[in-house]
Amino acid sequence: MMKRMDKLLDDFDYTTVSVFSTKNQQRLTDDYFYQSAENISFFFEEKAFGDDGSLKKPKQLSINKVGHALHELDPVFKGFSTSEKVSGLLFSLGYKKPVIVQSMYIFKQPGIGGEVVPHQDNSFLYTEPTSCTGLWLALEDATLLNGCLWAIPGSHKNGLARRFLRGENGVYFDQPSPSYDQKDFVSIEVKAGSLVLIHGDLIHQSFENQSSKSRHAYSMHVVDTNGCKWAPENWMRRKVDPEPLFVAS
């Protein structure tokens, strides 16, 4: 997957650019973001550009993430995402008709890899009843220095705090962000090859990468389509419904 992403980046024309930030969601209301639901789209770090608008570093060291349909459109990422190991894992968790609704390759670049503020995945990918699970695969070691995940143990039992909605004037949260005590968070340091499962209501975050090493990860989000309805006010509105995963007999 890392070799394949190198190739995708080599072929990418960065004049078609979008900056990704979890702090300023208004930046994400452009068509490029919406269309990324069914495309392989490239999002730059906020600190990647100088005052003159040019990249400070090569594009390979300036990208924040690539998403959101790698699992559908790229043969390498599709091979992993729809593998029997992944689908078997989801069925073991009780999913009846799981679909991958988005996938992301996250770079967490040395020195400029941005912070991801505390959030719950169900806020963004809401079904009734809620059913989102995140699958976060470390492609490189994730450490305290290079921006590993942090989470509040047991927070998935306290319900969903707010939702991220798409309206006529763009995307917005229906409630202000709760305040969290950083002492409640526990670090999740993992070795490359580790898979972290994230309950849709778990409060989690990551800090800036202040080290000289990147922290590549491949992330997928899955919802159930059996007895669970996709919310029409979600930011992601697809023209074609995703294909459910099945376990090979």
PDB file of C-alpha atoms in Angstrom:
ATOM      1  CA  MET A   1       0.000   0.000   0.000  1.00  0.00           C
ATOM      2  CA  MET A   2       2.868   2.396   0.734  1.00  0.00           C
ATOM      3  CA  LYS A   3       4.470   1.652  -2.632  1.00  0.00           C
ATOM      4  CA  ARG A   4       1.146   2.129  -4.375  1.00  0.00           C
ATOM      5  CA  MET A   5       0.611   5.481  -2.654  1.00  0.00           C
ATOM      6  CA  ASP A   6       4.056   6.593  -3.799  1.00  0.00           C
ATOM      7  CA  LYS A   7       2.930   5.926  -7.363  1.00  0.00           C
ATOM      8  CA  LEU A   8      -0.378   7.740  -6.900  1.00  0.00           C
ATOM      9  CA  LEU A   9       1.474  10.765  -5.547  1.00  0.00           C
ATOM     10  CA  ASP A  10       3.971  10.703  -8.417  1.00  0.00           C
ATOM     11  CA  ASP A  11       1.070  10.900 -10.868  1.00  0.00           C
ATOM     12  CA  PHE A  12      -0.831  13.576  -8.934  1.00  0.00           C
ATOM     13  CA  ASP A  13      -1.010  17.119 -10.362  1.00  0.00           C
ATOM     14  CA  TYR A  14      -0.954  19.285  -7.255  1.00  0.00           C
ATOM     15  CA  THR A  15      -2.337  22.365  -9.020  1.00  0.00           C
ATOM     16  CA  THR A  16      -5.758  20.846  -8.250  1.00  0.00           C
ATOM     17  CA  VAL A  17      -5.345  21.414  -4.552  1.00  0.00           C
ATOM     18  CA  SER A  18      -7.399  21.257  -1.379  1.00  0.00           C
ATOM     19  CA  VAL A  19      -6.253  21.852   2.194  1.00  0.00           C
ATOM     20  CA  PHE A  20      -7.559  19.557   4.936  1.00  0.00           C
ATOM     21  CA  SER A  21      -8.267  20.811   8.436  1.00  0.00           C
ATOM     22  CA  THR A  22     -10.427  19.480  11.241  1.00  0.00           C
ATOM     23  CA  LYS A  23     -10.349  22.904  12.892  1.00  0.00           C
ATOM     24  CA  ASN A  24     -11.805  24.984  10.089  1.00  0.00           C
ATOM     25  CA  GLN A  25     -14.538  22.873   8.529  1.00  0.00           C
ATOM     26  CA  GLN A  26     -15.682  25.715   6.290  1.00  0.00           C
ATOM     27  CA  ARG A  27     -12.654  25.103   4.087  1.00  0.00           C
ATOM     28  CA  LEU A  28     -14.056  21.703   3.250  1.00  0.00           C
ATOM     29  CA  THR A  29     -17.291  22.885   1.706  1.00  0.00           C
ATOM     30  CA  ASP A  30     -15.951  23.061  -1.814  1.00  0.00           C
ATOM     31  CA  ASP A  31     -16.956  20.664  -4.566  1.00  0.00           C
ATOM     32  CA  TYR A  32     -13.595  18.931  -4.405  1.00  0.00           C
ATOM     33  CA  PHE A  33     -14.357  17.742  -0.894  1.00  0.00           C
ATOM     34  CA  TYR A  34     -17.891  16.602  -1.705  1.00  0.00           C
ATOM     35  CA  GLN A  35     -16.779  14.777  -4.835  1.00  0.00           C
ATOM     36  CA  SER A  36     -14.028  12.987  -2.909  1.00  0.00           C
ATOM     37  CA  ALA A  37     -16.731  10.611  -1.620  1.00  0.00           C
ATOM     38  CA  GLU A  38     -16.478   8.740  -4.909  1.00  0.00           C
ATOM     39  CA  ASN A  39     -12.978   9.781  -5.999  1.00  0.00           C
ATOM     40  CA  ILE A  40      -9.335   9.458  -5.034  1.00  0.00           C
ATOM     41  CA  SER A  41      -8.706  13.035  -3.898  1.00  0.00           C
ATOM     42  CA  PHE A  42      -5.623  14.678  -2.410  1.00  0.00           C
ATOM     43  CA  PHE A  43      -5.668  17.059   0.569  1.00  0.00           C
ATOM     44  CA  PHE A  44      -2.669  19.128   1.651  1.00  0.00           C
ATOM     45  CA  GLU A  45      -1.525  20.057   5.128  1.00  0.00           C
ATOM     46  CA  GLU A  46      -2.407  23.578   6.285  1.00  0.00           C
ATOM     47  CA  LYS A  47       1.279  24.375   6.853  1.00  0.00           C
ATOM     48  CA  ALA A  48       2.410  22.998   3.486  1.00  0.00           C
ATOM     49  CA  PHE A  49       2.314  26.328   1.629  1.00  0.00           C
ATOM     50  CA  GLY A  50       4.409  29.462   1.964  1.00  0.00           C
ATOM     51  CA  ASP A  51       3.061  33.004   1.863  1.00  0.00           C
ATOM     52  CA  ASP A  52       3.557  33.061  -1.908  1.00  0.00           C
ATOM     53  CA  GLY A  53       1.289  30.017  -2.316  1.00  0.00           C
ATOM     54  CA  SER A  54       4.053  27.603  -3.288  1.00  0.00           C
ATOM     55  CA  LEU A  55       4.805  24.338  -1.525  1.00  0.00           C
ATOM     56  CA  LYS A  56       7.525  24.549   1.117  1.00  0.00           C
ATOM     57  CA  LYS A  57       8.492  20.915   0.560  1.00  0.00           C
ATOM     58  CA  PRO A  58       7.994  18.334  -2.212  1.00  0.00           C
ATOM     59  CA  LYS A  59       4.374  17.238  -2.631  1.00  0.00           C
ATOM     60  CA  GLN A  60       5.207  13.800  -1.168  1.00  0.00           C
ATOM     61  CA  LEU A  61       6.011  15.551   2.146  1.00  0.00           C
ATOM     62  CA  SER A  62       3.121  18.042   1.982  1.00  0.00           C
ATOM     63  CA  ILE A  63       0.043  15.825   1.667  1.00  0.00           C
ATOM     64  CA  ASN A  64      -2.232  15.388   4.703  1.00  0.00           C
ATOM     65  CA  LYS A  65      -4.393  12.584   3.353  1.00  0.00           C
ATOM     66  CA  VAL A  66      -5.817  10.900   0.276  1.00  0.00           C
ATOM     67  CA  GLY A  67      -9.478   9.852   0.241  1.00  0.00           C
ATOM     68  CA  HIS A  68     -12.223   8.860   0.248  1.00  0.00           C
ATOM     69  CA  ALA A  69     -12.744   6.018  -2.256  1.00  0.00           C
ATOM     70  CA  LEU A  70      -9.377   4.249  -2.357  1.00  0.00           C
ATOM     71  CA  HIS A  71     -11.152   1.058  -1.271  1.00  0.00           C
ATOM     72  CA  GLU A  72     -13.303   1.129  -4.404  1.00  0.00           C
ATOM     73  CA  LEU A  73     -11.178   2.642  -7.138  1.00  0.00           C
ATOM     74  CA  ASP A  74      -7.622   1.449  -6.537  1.00  0.00           C
ATOM     75  CA  PRO A  75      -6.886  -2.262  -7.004  1.00  0.00           C
ATOM     76  CA  VAL A  76      -4.237  -2.436  -4.254  1.00  0.00           C
ATOM     77  CA  PHE A  77      -6.356  -0.748  -1.595  1.00  0.00           C
ATOM     78  CA  LYS A  78      -9.489  -2.548  -2.743  1.00  0.00           C
ATOM     79  CA  GLY A  79      -7.687  -5.872  -2.406  1.00  0.00           C
ATOM     80  CA  PHE A  80      -7.008  -5.238   1.269  1.00  0.00           C
ATOM     81  CA  SER A  81     -10.268  -3.459   2.084  1.00  0.00           C
ATOM     82  CA  THR A  82     -12.542  -6.145   0.666  1.00  0.00           C
ATOM     83  CA  SER A  83     -10.402  -9.082   1.770  1.00  0.00           C
ATOM     84  CA  GLU A  84     -11.864 -12.039   3.613  1.00  0.00           C
ATOM     85  CA  LYS A  85      -9.862 -11.024   6.705  1.00  0.00           C
ATOM     86  CA  VAL A  86     -11.557  -7.625   6.853  1.00  0.00           C
ATOM     87  CA  SER A  87     -15.049  -8.822   6.065  1.00  0.00           C
ATOM     88  CA  GLY A  88     -14.682 -11.772   8.448  1.00  0.00           C
ATOM     89  CA  LEU A  89     -13.641  -9.389  11.217  1.00  0.00           C
ATOM     90  CA  LEU A  90     -16.715  -7.226  10.631  1.00  0.00           C
ATOM     91  CA  PHE A  91     -19.076 -10.180  10.671  1.00  0.00           C
ATOM     92  CA  SER A  92     -17.473 -11.334  13.929  1.00  0.00           C
ATOM     93  CA  LEU A  93     -18.406  -7.925  15.392  1.00  0.00           C
ATOM     94  CA  GLY A  94     -22.055  -8.511  14.526  1.00  0.00           C
ATOM     95  CA  TYR A  95     -22.370  -6.688  11.223  1.00  0.00           C
ATOM     96  CA  LYS A  96     -25.030  -8.183   8.961  1.00  0.00           C
ATOM     97  CA  LYS A  97     -24.536  -6.234   5.731  1.00  0.00           C
ATOM     98  CA  PRO A  98     -21.457  -4.022   6.197  1.00  0.00           C
ATOM     99  CA  VAL A  99     -20.349  -1.416   3.668  1.00  0.00           C
ATOM    100  CA  ILE A 100     -17.170   0.640   3.601  1.00  0.00           C
ATOM    101  CA  VAL A 101     -18.350   4.240   3.277  1.00  0.00           C
ATOM    102  CA  GLN A 102     -14.935   5.893   3.162  1.00  0.00           C
ATOM    103  CA  SER A 103     -11.227   5.149   3.165  1.00  0.00           C
ATOM    104  CA  MET A 104      -8.256   7.404   3.766  1.00  0.00           C
ATOM    105  CA  TYR A 105      -4.504   7.181   3.519  1.00  0.00           C
ATOM    106  CA  ILE A 106      -3.177   9.455   6.286  1.00  0.00           C
ATOM    107  CA  PHE A 107       0.435  10.654   6.171  1.00  0.00           C
ATOM    108  CA  LYS A 108       1.049  12.642   9.396  1.00  0.00           C
ATOM    109  CA  GLN A 109       4.061  14.302   7.818  1.00  0.00           C
ATOM    110  CA  PRO A 110       7.286  15.014   9.758  1.00  0.00           C
ATOM    111  CA  GLY A 111       7.157  18.425  11.388  1.00  0.00           C
ATOM    112  CA  ILE A 112       3.889  19.590   9.775  1.00  0.00           C
ATOM    113  CA  GLY A 113       1.545  16.627  10.300  1.00  0.00           C
ATOM    114  CA  GLY A 114      -1.538  18.376  11.632  1.00  0.00           C
ATOM    115  CA  GLU A 115      -3.543  17.864  14.797  1.00  0.00           C
ATOM    116  CA  VAL A 116      -6.841  15.957  14.616  1.00  0.00           C
ATOM    117  CA  VAL A 117      -9.102  17.406  17.295  1.00  0.00           C
ATOM    118  CA  PRO A 118     -11.195  15.201  19.618  1.00  0.00           C
ATOM    119  CA  HIS A 119     -14.150  13.720  17.738  1.00  0.00           C
ATOM    120  CA  GLN A 120     -16.508  10.758  17.351  1.00  0.00           C
ATOM    121  CA  ASP A 121     -16.792   9.033  13.974  1.00  0.00           C
ATOM    122  CA  ASN A 122     -20.569   8.680  14.275  1.00  0.00           C
ATOM    123  CA  SER A 123     -20.754  12.490  14.085  1.00  0.00           C
ATOM    124  CA  PHE A 124     -19.685  12.378  10.443  1.00  0.00           C
ATOM    125  CA  LEU A 125     -21.031   9.020   9.250  1.00  0.00           C
ATOM    126  CA  TYR A 126     -24.379   8.774  10.978  1.00  0.00           C
ATOM    127  CA  THR A 127     -26.865   5.937  10.604  1.00  0.00           C
ATOM    128  CA  GLU A 128     -30.085   5.342  12.516  1.00  0.00           C
ATOM    129  CA  PRO A 129     -29.362   3.442  14.696  1.00  0.00           C
ATOM    130  CA  THR A 130     -25.649   4.306  14.817  1.00  0.00           C
ATOM    131  CA  SER A 131     -23.343   1.648  13.370  1.00  0.00           C
ATOM    132  CA  CYS A 132     -19.993   3.189  12.381  1.00  0.00           C
ATOM    133  CA  THR A 133     -16.719   1.446  13.188  1.00  0.00           C
ATOM    134  CA  GLY A 134     -13.298   2.767  12.234  1.00  0.00           C
ATOM    135  CA  LEU A 135     -10.529   0.402  11.133  1.00  0.00           C
ATOM    136  CA  TRP A 136      -7.168   2.126  11.504  1.00  0.00           C
ATOM    137  CA  LEU A 137      -4.161   0.238  10.143  1.00  0.00           C
ATOM    138  CA  ALA A 138      -0.712   1.490  11.136  1.00  0.00           C
ATOM    139  CA  LEU A 139       1.557   1.336   8.091  1.00  0.00           C
ATOM    140  CA  GLU A 140       4.410   2.771  10.172  1.00  0.00           C
ATOM    141  CA  ASP A 141       5.040   2.712  13.918  1.00  0.00           C
ATOM    142  CA  ALA A 142       2.756   5.196  15.703  1.00  0.00           C
ATOM    143  CA  THR A 143       4.484   6.771  18.706  1.00  0.00           C
ATOM    144  CA  LEU A 144       4.013   9.629  21.148  1.00  0.00           C
ATOM    145  CA  LEU A 145       6.483  11.698  19.147  1.00  0.00           C
ATOM    146  CA  ASN A 146       5.037  11.245  15.669  1.00  0.00           C
ATOM    147  CA  GLY A 147       1.356  11.716  16.514  1.00  0.00           C
ATOM    148  CA  CYS A 148      -0.187   8.422  17.609  1.00  0.00           C
ATOM    149  CA  LEU A 149      -3.886   8.103  18.393  1.00  0.00           C
ATOM    150  CA  TRP A 150      -5.268   9.037  21.812  1.00  0.00           C
ATOM    151  CA  ALA A 151      -8.688   8.043  23.188  1.00  0.00           C
ATOM    152  CA  ILE A 152     -10.833   8.358  26.304  1.00  0.00           C
ATOM    153  CA  PRO A 153     -11.455   4.804  27.615  1.00  0.00           C
ATOM    154  CA  GLY A 154     -15.160   4.054  28.050  1.00  0.00           C
ATOM    155  CA  SER A 155     -16.297   7.214  26.258  1.00  0.00           C
ATOM    156  CA  HIS A 156     -18.102   5.117  23.633  1.00  0.00           C
ATOM    157  CA  LYS A 157     -20.695   4.292  26.312  1.00  0.00           C
ATOM    158  CA  ASN A 158     -21.785   7.913  26.783  1.00  0.00           C
ATOM    159  CA  GLY A 159     -23.583   8.466  23.482  1.00  0.00           C
ATOM    160  CA  LEU A 160     -23.045  10.860  20.586  1.00  0.00           C
ATOM    161  CA  ALA A 161     -22.300  14.486  21.506  1.00  0.00           C
ATOM    162  CA  ARG A 162     -22.973  16.189  18.169  1.00  0.00           C
ATOM    163  CA  ARG A 163     -23.391  15.664  14.454  1.00  0.00           C
ATOM    164  CA  PHE A 164     -21.651  17.051  11.395  1.00  0.00           C
ATOM    165  CA  LEU A 165     -24.329  18.043   8.891  1.00  0.00           C
ATOM    166  CA  ARG A 166     -24.504  19.221   5.303  1.00  0.00           C
ATOM    167  CA  GLY A 167     -26.886  22.086   4.636  1.00  0.00           C
ATOM    168  CA  GLU A 168     -27.597  24.554   1.857  1.00  0.00           C
ATOM    169  CA  ASN A 169     -24.684  26.746   2.921  1.00  0.00           C
ATOM    170  CA  GLY A 170     -22.134  24.008   3.479  1.00  0.00           C
ATOM    171  CA  VAL A 171     -21.198  21.749   6.361  1.00  0.00           C
ATOM    172  CA  TYR A 172     -21.483  22.507  10.067  1.00  0.00           C
ATOM    173  CA  PHE A 173     -21.753  20.939  13.529  1.00  0.00           C
ATOM    174  CA  ASP A 174     -25.198  21.034  15.143  1.00  0.00           C
ATOM    175  CA  GLN A 175     -23.662  21.537  18.602  1.00  0.00           C
ATOM    176  CA  PRO A 176     -20.498  23.222  19.910  1.00  0.00           C
ATOM    177  CA  SER A 177     -17.592  20.953  20.763  1.00  0.00           C
ATOM    178  CA  PRO A 178     -17.673  19.609  24.308  1.00  0.00           C
ATOM    179  CA  SER A 179     -14.669  20.465  26.435  1.00  0.00           C
ATOM    180  CA  TYR A 180     -12.428  17.521  27.217  1.00  0.00           C
ATOM    181  CA  ASP A 181      -9.823  17.080  29.917  1.00  0.00           C
ATOM    182  CA  GLN A 182      -6.594  15.949  28.293  1.00  0.00           C
ATOM    183  CA  LYS A 183      -5.808  13.917  31.417  1.00  0.00           C
ATOM    184  CA  ASP A 184      -8.655  11.556  30.450  1.00  0.00           C
ATOM    185  CA  PHE A 185      -7.002  10.535  27.183  1.00  0.00           C
ATOM    186  CA  VAL A 186      -4.794   7.447  26.902  1.00  0.00           C
ATOM    187  CA  SER A 187      -2.175   7.108  24.170  1.00  0.00           C
ATOM    188  CA  ILE A 188      -2.415   4.267  21.636  1.00  0.00           C
ATOM    189  CA  GLU A 189       1.139   3.554  20.550  1.00  0.00           C
ATOM    190  CA  VAL A 190       1.232   0.680  18.052  1.00  0.00           C
ATOM    191  CA  LYS A 191       3.716  -1.014  15.775  1.00  0.00           C
ATOM    192  CA  ALA A 192       3.414  -1.031  11.988  1.00  0.00           C
ATOM    193  CA  GLY A 193       0.927  -3.679  10.912  1.00  0.00           C
ATOM    194  CA  SER A 194      -1.342  -3.202  13.932  1.00  0.00           C
ATOM    195  CA  LEU A 195      -5.064  -2.710  13.357  1.00  0.00           C
ATOM    196  CA  VAL A 196      -6.955  -0.450  15.771  1.00  0.00           C
ATOM    197  CA  LEU A 197     -10.755  -0.789  15.899  1.00  0.00           C
ATOM    198  CA  ILE A 198     -12.580   2.396  16.862  1.00  0.00           C
ATOM    199  CA  HIS A 199     -16.179   2.380  18.091  1.00  0.00           C
ATOM    200  CA  GLY A 200     -18.214   5.113  16.390  1.00  0.00           C
ATOM    201  CA  ASP A 201     -18.883   6.913  19.681  1.00  0.00           C
ATOM    202  CA  LEU A 202     -15.312   6.678  21.032  1.00  0.00           C
ATOM    203  CA  ILE A 203     -13.757  10.106  21.607  1.00  0.00           C
ATOM    204  CA  HIS A 204     -10.324  10.077  19.996  1.00  0.00           C
ATOM    205  CA  GLN A 205      -7.729  12.492  18.662  1.00  0.00           C
ATOM    206  CA  SER A 206      -4.119  12.840  17.585  1.00  0.00           C
ATOM    207  CA  PHE A 207      -1.593  15.628  18.060  1.00  0.00           C
ATOM    208  CA  GLU A 208       0.755  17.257  15.596  1.00  0.00           C
ATOM    209  CA  ASN A 209       3.726  15.264  14.425  1.00  0.00           C
ATOM    210  CA  GLN A 210       6.678  17.098  15.925  1.00  0.00           C
ATOM    211  CA  SER A 211       9.210  14.419  15.029  1.00  0.00           C
ATOM    212  CA  SER A 212      11.351  13.785  11.967  1.00  0.00           C
ATOM    213  CA  LYS A 213       9.466  10.565  11.128  1.00  0.00           C
ATOM    214  CA  SER A 214       6.158  10.211   9.310  1.00  0.00           C
ATOM    215  CA  ARG A 215       3.224   8.186  10.658  1.00  0.00           C
ATOM    216  CA  HIS A 216       1.463   6.635   7.685  1.00  0.00           C
ATOM    217  CA  ALA A 217      -1.856   4.876   8.294  1.00  0.00           C
ATOM    218  CA  TYR A 218      -4.725   3.484   6.230  1.00  0.00           C
ATOM    219  CA  SER A 219      -8.161   4.124   7.688  1.00  0.00           C
ATOM    220  CA  MET A 220     -11.593   2.799   6.725  1.00  0.00           C
ATOM    221  CA  HIS A 221     -15.038   3.497   8.137  1.00  0.00           C
ATOM    222  CA  VAL A 222     -17.778   0.902   7.963  1.00  0.00           C
ATOM    223  CA  VAL A 223     -21.518   1.083   8.634  1.00  0.00           C
ATOM    224  CA  ASP A 224     -24.231  -1.563   8.579  1.00  0.00           C
ATOM    225  CA  THR A 225     -26.968  -1.401   5.949  1.00  0.00           C
ATOM    226  CA  ASN A 226     -29.106  -4.116   7.505  1.00  0.00           C
ATOM    227  CA  GLY A 227     -31.593  -2.399   9.827  1.00  0.00           C
ATOM    228  CA  CYS A 228     -29.578   0.849   9.754  1.00  0.00           C
ATOM    229  CA  LYS A 229     -30.506   3.850   7.613  1.00  0.00           C
ATOM    230  CA  TRP A 230     -27.912   6.252   6.199  1.00  0.00           C
ATOM    231  CA  ALA A 231     -28.773   9.821   7.246  1.00  0.00           C
ATOM    232  CA  PRO A 232     -29.510  12.031   4.200  1.00  0.00           C
ATOM    233  CA  GLU A 233     -28.052  15.081   5.976  1.00  0.00           C
ATOM    234  CA  ASN A 234     -24.577  13.473   6.241  1.00  0.00           C
ATOM    235  CA  TRP A 235     -21.835  15.326   4.357  1.00  0.00           C
ATOM    236  CA  MET A 236     -21.270  12.292   2.155  1.00  0.00           C
ATOM    237  CA  ARG A 237     -23.882  11.895  -0.557  1.00  0.00           C
ATOM    238  CA  ARG A 238     -23.055   9.282  -3.121  1.00  0.00           C
ATOM    239  CA  LYS A 239     -24.516   8.906  -6.590  1.00  0.00           C
ATOM    240  CA  VAL A 240     -24.017   5.136  -6.415  1.00  0.00           C
ATOM    241  CA  ASP A 241     -24.531   3.124  -3.237  1.00  0.00           C
ATOM    242  CA  PRO A 242     -21.443   1.201  -2.031  1.00  0.00           C
ATOM    243  CA  GLU A 243     -21.340  -2.551  -2.461  1.00  0.00           C
ATOM    244  CA  PRO A 244     -21.782  -4.594   0.738  1.00  0.00           C
ATOM    245  CA  LEU A 245     -18.915  -6.810   1.890  1.00  0.00           C
ATOM    246  CA  PHE A 246     -19.447 -10.534   1.907  1.00  0.00           C
ATOM    247  CA  VAL A 247     -17.500 -13.408   3.425  1.00  0.00           C
ATOM    248  CA  ALA A 248     -16.428 -16.000   0.883  1.00  0.00           C
ATOM    249  CA  SER A 249     -18.205 -19.286   1.488  1.00  0.00           C
TER     250      SER A 249
END
